[in-house]
CSV table of C-alpha atoms in Angstrom, one decimal:
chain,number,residue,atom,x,y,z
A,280,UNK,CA,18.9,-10.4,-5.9
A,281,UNK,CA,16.2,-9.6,-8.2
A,282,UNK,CA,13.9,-7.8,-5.5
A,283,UNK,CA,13.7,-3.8,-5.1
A,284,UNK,CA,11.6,-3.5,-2.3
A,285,UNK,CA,7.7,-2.1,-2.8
A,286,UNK,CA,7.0,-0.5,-5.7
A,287,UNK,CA,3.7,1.2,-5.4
A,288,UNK,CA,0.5,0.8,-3.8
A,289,UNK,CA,-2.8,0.0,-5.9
A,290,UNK,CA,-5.9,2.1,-4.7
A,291,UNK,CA,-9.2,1.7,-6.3
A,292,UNK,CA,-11.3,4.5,-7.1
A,293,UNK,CA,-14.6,5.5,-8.9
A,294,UNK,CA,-13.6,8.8,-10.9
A,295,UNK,CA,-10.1,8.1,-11.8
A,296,UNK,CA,-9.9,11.9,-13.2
A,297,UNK,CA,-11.2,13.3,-10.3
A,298,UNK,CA,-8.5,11.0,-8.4
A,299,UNK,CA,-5.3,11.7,-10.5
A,300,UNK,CA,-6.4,15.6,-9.6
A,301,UNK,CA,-6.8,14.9,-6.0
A,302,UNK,CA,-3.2,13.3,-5.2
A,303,UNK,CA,-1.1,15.3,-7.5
A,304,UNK,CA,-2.5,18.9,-6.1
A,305,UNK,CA,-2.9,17.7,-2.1
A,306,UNK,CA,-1.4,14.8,-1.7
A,307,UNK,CA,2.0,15.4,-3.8
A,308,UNK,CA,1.6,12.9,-6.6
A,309,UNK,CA,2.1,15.3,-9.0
A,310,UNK,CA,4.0,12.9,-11.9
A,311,UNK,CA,1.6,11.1,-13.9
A,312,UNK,CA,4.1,8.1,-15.1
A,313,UNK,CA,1.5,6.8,-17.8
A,314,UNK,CA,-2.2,6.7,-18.0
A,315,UNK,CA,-3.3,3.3,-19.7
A,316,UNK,CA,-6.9,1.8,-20.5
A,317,UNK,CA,-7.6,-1.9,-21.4
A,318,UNK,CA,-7.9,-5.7,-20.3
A,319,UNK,CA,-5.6,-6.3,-17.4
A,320,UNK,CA,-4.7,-10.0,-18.3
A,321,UNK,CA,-2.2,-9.9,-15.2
A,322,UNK,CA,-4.5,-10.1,-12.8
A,323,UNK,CA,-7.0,-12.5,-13.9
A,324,UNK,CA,-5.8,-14.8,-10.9
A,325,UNK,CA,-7.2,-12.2,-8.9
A,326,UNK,CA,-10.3,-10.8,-10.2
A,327,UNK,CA,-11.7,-13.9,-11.9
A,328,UNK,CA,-11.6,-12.3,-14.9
A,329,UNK,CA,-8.9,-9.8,-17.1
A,330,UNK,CA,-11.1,-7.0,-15.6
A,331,UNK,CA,-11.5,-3.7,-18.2
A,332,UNK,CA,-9.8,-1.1,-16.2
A,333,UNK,CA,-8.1,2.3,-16.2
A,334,UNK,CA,-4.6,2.3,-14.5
A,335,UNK,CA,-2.6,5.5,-14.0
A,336,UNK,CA,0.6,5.5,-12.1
A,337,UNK,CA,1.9,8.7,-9.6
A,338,UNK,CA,4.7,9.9,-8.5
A,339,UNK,CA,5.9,12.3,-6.3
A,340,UNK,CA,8.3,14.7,-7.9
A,341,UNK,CA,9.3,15.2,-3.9
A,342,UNK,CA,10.4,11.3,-3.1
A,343,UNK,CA,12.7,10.8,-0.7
A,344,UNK,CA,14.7,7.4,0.1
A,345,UNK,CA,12.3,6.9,2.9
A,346,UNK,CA,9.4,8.1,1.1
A,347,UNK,CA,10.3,6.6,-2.8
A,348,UNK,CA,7.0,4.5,-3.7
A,349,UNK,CA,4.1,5.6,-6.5
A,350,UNK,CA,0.6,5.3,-5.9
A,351,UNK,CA,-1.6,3.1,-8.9
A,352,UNK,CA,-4.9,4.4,-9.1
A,353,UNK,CA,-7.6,2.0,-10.8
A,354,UNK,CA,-10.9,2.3,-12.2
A,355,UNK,CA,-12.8,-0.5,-13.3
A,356,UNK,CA,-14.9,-0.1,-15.9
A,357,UNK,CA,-16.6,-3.1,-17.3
A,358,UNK,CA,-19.1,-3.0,-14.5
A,359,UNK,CA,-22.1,0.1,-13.2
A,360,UNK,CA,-20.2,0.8,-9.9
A,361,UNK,CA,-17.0,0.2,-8.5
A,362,UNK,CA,-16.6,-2.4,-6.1
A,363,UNK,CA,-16.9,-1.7,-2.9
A,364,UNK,CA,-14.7,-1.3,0.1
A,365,UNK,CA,-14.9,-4.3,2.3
A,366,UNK,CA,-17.3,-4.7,4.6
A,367,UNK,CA,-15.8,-4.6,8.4
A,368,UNK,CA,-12.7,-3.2,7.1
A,369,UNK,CA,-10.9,-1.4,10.4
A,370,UNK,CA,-7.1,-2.2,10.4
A,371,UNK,CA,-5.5,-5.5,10.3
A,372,UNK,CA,-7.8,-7.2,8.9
A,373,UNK,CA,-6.6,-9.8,6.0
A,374,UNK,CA,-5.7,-7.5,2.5
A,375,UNK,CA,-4.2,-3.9,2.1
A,376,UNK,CA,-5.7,-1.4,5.0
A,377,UNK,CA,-3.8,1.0,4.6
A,378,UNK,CA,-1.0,3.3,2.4
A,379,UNK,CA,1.5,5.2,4.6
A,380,UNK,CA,3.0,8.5,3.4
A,381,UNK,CA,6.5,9.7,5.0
A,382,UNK,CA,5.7,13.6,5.1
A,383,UNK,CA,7.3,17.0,6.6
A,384,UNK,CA,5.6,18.2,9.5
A,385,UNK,CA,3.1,15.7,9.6
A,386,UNK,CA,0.5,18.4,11.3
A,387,UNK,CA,0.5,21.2,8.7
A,388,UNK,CA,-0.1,18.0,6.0
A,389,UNK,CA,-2.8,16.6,8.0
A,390,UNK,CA,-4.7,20.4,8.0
A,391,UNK,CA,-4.0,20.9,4.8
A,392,UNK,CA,-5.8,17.0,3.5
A,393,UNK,CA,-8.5,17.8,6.4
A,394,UNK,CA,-9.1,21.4,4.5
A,395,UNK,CA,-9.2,19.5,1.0
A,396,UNK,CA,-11.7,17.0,2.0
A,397,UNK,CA,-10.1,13.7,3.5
A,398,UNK,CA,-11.9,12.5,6.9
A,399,UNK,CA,-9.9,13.1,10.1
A,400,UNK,CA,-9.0,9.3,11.5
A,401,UNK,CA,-6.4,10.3,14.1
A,402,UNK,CA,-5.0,13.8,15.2
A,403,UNK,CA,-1.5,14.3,14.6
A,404,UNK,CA,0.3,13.0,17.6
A,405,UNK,CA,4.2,12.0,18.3
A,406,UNK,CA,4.6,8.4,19.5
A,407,UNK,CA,7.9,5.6,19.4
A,408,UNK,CA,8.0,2.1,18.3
A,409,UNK,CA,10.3,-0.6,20.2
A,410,UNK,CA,12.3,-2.3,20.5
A,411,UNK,CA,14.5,0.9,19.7
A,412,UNK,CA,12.4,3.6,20.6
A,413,UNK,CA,12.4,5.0,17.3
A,414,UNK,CA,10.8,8.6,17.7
A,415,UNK,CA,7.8,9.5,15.2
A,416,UNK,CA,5.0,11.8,14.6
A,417,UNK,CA,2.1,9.9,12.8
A,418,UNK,CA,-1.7,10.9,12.2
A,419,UNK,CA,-4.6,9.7,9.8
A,420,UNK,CA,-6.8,10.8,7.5
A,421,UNK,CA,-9.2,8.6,4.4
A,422,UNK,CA,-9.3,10.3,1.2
A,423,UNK,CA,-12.7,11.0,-0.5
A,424,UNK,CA,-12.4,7.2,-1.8
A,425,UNK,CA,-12.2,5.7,1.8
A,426,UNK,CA,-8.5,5.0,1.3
A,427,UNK,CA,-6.6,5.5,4.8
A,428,UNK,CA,-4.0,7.3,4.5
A,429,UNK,CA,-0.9,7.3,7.4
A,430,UNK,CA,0.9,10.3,7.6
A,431,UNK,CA,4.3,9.3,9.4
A,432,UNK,CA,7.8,11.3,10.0
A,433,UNK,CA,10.2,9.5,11.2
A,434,UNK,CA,11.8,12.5,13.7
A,435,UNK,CA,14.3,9.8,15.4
A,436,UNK,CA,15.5,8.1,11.6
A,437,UNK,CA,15.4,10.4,9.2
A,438,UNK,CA,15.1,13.9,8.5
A,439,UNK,CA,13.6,15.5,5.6
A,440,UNK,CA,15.3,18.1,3.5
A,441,UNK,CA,14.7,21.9,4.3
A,442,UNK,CA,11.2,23.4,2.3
A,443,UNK,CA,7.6,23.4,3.2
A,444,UNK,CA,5.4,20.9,4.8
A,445,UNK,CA,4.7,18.2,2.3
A,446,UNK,CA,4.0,14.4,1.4
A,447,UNK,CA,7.1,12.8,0.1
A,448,UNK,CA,5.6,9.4,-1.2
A,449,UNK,CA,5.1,6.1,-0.2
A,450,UNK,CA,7.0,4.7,3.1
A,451,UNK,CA,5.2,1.2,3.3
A,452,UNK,CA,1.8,-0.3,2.7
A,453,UNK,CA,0.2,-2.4,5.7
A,454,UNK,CA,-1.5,-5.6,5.2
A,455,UNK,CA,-3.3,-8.2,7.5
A,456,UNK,CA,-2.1,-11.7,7.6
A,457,UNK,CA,-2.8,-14.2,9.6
A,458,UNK,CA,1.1,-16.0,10.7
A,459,UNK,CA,3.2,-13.6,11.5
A,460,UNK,CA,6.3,-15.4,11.3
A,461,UNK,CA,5.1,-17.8,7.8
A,462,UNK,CA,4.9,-13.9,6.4
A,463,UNK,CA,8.2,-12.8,7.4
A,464,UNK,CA,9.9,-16.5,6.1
A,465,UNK,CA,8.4,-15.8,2.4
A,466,UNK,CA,9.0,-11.9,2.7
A,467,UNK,CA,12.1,-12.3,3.6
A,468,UNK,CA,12.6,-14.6,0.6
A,469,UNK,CA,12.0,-11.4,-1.9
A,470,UNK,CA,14.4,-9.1,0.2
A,471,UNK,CA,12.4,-7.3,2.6
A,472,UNK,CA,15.5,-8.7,5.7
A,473,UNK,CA,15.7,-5.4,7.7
A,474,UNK,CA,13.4,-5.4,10.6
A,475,UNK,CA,12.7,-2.0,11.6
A,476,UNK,CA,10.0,-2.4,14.7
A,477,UNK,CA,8.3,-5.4,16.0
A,478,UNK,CA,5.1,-4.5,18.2
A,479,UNK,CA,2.2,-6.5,19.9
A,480,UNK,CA,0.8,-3.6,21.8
A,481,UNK,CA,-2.9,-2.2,20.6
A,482,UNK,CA,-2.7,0.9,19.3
A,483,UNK,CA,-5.1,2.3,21.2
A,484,UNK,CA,-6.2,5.6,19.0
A,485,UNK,CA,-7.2,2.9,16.4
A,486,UNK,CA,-10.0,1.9,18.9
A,487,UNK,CA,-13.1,3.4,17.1
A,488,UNK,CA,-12.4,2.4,13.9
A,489,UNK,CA,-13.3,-1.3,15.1
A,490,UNK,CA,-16.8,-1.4,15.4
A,491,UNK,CA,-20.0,-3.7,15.7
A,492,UNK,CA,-21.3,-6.0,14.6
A,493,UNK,CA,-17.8,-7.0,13.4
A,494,UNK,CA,-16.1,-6.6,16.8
A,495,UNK,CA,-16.5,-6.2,20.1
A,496,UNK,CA,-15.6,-2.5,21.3
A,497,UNK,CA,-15.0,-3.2,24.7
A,498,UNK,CA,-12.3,-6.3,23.9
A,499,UNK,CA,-11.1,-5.3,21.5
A,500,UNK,CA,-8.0,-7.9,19.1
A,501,UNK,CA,-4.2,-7.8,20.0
A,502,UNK,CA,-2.4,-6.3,17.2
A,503,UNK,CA,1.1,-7.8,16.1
A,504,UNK,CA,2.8,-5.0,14.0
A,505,UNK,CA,6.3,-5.6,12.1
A,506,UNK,CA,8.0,-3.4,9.9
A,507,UNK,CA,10.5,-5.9,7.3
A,508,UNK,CA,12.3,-3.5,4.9
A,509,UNK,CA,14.5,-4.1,1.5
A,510,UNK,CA,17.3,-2.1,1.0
A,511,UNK,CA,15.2,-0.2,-1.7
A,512,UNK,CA,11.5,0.6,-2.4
A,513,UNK,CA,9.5,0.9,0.4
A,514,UNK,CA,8.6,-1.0,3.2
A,515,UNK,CA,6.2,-3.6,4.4
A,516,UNK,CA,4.0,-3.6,7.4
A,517,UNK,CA,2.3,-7.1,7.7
A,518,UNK,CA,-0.4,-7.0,10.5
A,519,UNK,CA,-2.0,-9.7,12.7
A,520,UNK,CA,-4.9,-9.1,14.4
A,521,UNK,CA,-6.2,-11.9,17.5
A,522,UNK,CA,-8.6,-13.0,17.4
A,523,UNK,CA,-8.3,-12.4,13.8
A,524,UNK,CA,-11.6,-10.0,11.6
A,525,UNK,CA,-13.2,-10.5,8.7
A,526,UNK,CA,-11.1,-11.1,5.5
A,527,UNK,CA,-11.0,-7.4,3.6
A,528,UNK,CA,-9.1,-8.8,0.5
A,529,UNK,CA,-12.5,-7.7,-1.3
A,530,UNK,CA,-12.9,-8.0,-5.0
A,531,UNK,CA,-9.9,-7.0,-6.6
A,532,UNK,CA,-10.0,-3.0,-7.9
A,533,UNK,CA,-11.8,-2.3,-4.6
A,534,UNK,CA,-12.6,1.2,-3.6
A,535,UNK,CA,-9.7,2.1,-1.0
A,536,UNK,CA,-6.0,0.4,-1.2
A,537,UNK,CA,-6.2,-2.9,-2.3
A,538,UNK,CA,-3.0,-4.3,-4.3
A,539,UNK,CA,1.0,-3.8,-4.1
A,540,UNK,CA,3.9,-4.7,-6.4
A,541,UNK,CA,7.2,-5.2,-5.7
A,542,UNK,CA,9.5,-3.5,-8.0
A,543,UNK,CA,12.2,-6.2,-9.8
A,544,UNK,CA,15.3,-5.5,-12.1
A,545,UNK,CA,14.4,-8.2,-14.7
A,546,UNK,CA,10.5,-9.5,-14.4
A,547,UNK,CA,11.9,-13.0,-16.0
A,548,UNK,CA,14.6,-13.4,-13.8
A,549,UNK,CA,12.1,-12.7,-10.7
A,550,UNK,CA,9.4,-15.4,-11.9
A,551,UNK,CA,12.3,-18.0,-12.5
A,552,UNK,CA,13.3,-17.0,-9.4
A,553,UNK,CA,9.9,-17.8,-7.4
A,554,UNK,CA,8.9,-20.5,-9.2
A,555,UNK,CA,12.2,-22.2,-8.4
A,556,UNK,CA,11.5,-21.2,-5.0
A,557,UNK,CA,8.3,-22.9,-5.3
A,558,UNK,CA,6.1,-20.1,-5.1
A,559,UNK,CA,3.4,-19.8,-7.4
A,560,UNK,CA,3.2,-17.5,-10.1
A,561,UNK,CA,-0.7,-16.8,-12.4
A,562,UNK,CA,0.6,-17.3,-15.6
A,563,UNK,CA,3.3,-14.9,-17.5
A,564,UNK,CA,4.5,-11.3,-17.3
A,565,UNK,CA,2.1,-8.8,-19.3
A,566,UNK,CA,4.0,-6.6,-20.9
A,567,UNK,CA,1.9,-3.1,-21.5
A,568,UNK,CA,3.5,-0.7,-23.9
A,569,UNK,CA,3.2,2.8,-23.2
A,570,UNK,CA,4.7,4.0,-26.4
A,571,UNK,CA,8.1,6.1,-26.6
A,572,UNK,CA,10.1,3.0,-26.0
A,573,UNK,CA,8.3,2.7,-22.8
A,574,UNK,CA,7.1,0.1,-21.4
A,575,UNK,CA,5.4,-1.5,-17.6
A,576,UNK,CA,5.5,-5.4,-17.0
A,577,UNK,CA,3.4,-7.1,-14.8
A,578,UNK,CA,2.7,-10.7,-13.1
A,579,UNK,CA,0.5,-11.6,-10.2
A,580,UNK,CA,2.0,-14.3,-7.4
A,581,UNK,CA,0.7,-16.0,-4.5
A,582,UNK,CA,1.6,-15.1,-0.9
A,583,UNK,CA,0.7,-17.3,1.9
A,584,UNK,CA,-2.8,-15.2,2.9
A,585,UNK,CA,-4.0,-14.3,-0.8
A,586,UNK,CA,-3.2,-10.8,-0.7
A,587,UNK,CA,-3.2,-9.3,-3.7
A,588,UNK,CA,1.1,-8.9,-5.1
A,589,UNK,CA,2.6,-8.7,-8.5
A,590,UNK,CA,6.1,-8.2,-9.7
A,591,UNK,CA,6.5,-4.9,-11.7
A,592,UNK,CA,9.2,-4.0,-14.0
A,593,UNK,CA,8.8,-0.7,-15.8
A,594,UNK,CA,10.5,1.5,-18.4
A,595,UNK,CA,9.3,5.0,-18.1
């Protein structure tokens, strides 16, 4: 199979400078894998246009195997401001809401991001997730960009290596969808066949982030949570919400998380592969050279709510 699981998640900011400074000295991205300006061509299906943009792509130099994925910071700059985070925006909502770190000692990171300047969302707190009552500790914070951020350890899966507190990278990226089980059919399809939880409880420390005039406080929507994971990259959390909120896909290069991509082996092989399985691909791969013999390859698809996925094969 051509599919390696996510690759990264895309967050849009407005000082990219500022931003690259911000995740590698608190928040553990401290590889800059390249740092490209131009016309993204690959995303045209997206944005409406191949928007002028600033791309740099992080890594952690402390990834684990349950905390492997980058973050993609993006800065548009063919317009006065960045667009904005979508309005309504709690969690669940259709489009990215959220990027979720697998850290050690999820408190001391949550101080230390609190101390730095990200908002407190949710205290750290321990918590399990059925049906096999996998333990966890788990707390949120946004970053100065309004990006939430999860902070998870997965105490009764996986322990980190001995050393000091710290973010590892990416465990999965959530999304809001609105079929829960059309999602997992066409997940499944690019390799993401391990189901790791399954819940349809509402988190209820999640409660104030869903406010007027775009729900209802006191009733507030059933959340269906799932976890699919491939056998590399990280994970997927689609999210239903019912009654469902506003769409949050937002213009794409949106302030806050707002794209993924899904690592492949050969980006050909992968669009032959989807387009026999009748899924539709915008256009070809863009292939970006980043000099050295280096080299990132992009091409946007279509999943069955419009969130915003490419295919990424990259040299580095």
């Amino acid at each position: 199979m051509s599919f390696q699981g996510v690759d990264h998640v895309g967050v849009g900011v407005g000082d990219i400078d500022e931003a690259i400074a911000f995740y590698g000295r608190h928040v553990g991205f401290d590889r800059v894998l390249f740092d490209w300006t131009g016309e993204l061509t690959s995303v045209e299906a997206f944005a409406g246009r191949a928007p002028h943009a600033r791309v740099a792509m992080l890594e952690s130099s402390s990834a684990t195997p349950i905390g492997p994925g980058r973050v993609k910071l993006v800065q548009i700059l063919d317009s006065d401001d960045p667009p904005p985070v979508p309005a309504g925006q709690a969690w669940g909502e259709v489009g990215v809401c959220e990027i979720c770190l697998h850290v050690r000692n999820v408190g001391e990171v949550h101080a230390a991001l609190v101390a730095a300047g990200c908002e407190e969302l949710m205290p750290a707190q321990s918590s399990a997730v059925v049906p096999h009552d996998i333990a966890l500790d788990i707390s949120y914070v946004a970053d100065p960009w309004g990006t939430k951020l999860e902070l998870i350890e997965w105490t009764g899966l996986w322990r980190s290596l001995p050393g000091p507190a710290r973010a590892e990278g990416v465990n999965h990226v959530a999304f809001g969808v609105t079929e829960m089980a059309r999602t997992r059919a066409f997940y499944e399809r690019l390799g993401f066949t391990e189901l790791l939880f399954e819940s349809v409880d509402f988190f209820d420390p999640m409660a104030p982030w869903y406010e007027a005039p775009w729900y209802d406080p006191g009733n507030l929507p059933a959340q269906h949570m799932t976890m699919p994971m491939s056998s590399q990259g990280a994970a997927i959390e689609p999210v239903v919400l019912d009654p469902p909120g506003p769409d949050c896909r937002g213009e794409w290069g949106h302030l806050g998380p707002m794209d993924f991509g899904i690592r492949v082996a050969s980006i050909d092989a992968a669009t032959a592969e989807l387009r026999a399985d009748g899924i539709e691909v915008h256009g070809e791969p863009q292939t970006i050279d980043l000099g050295g013999g280096r080299e990132w390859r992009t091409v946007a698809f279509a999943e069955p709510d419009g969130n915003y996925v490419s295919l990424v094969e990259a040299r580095y």
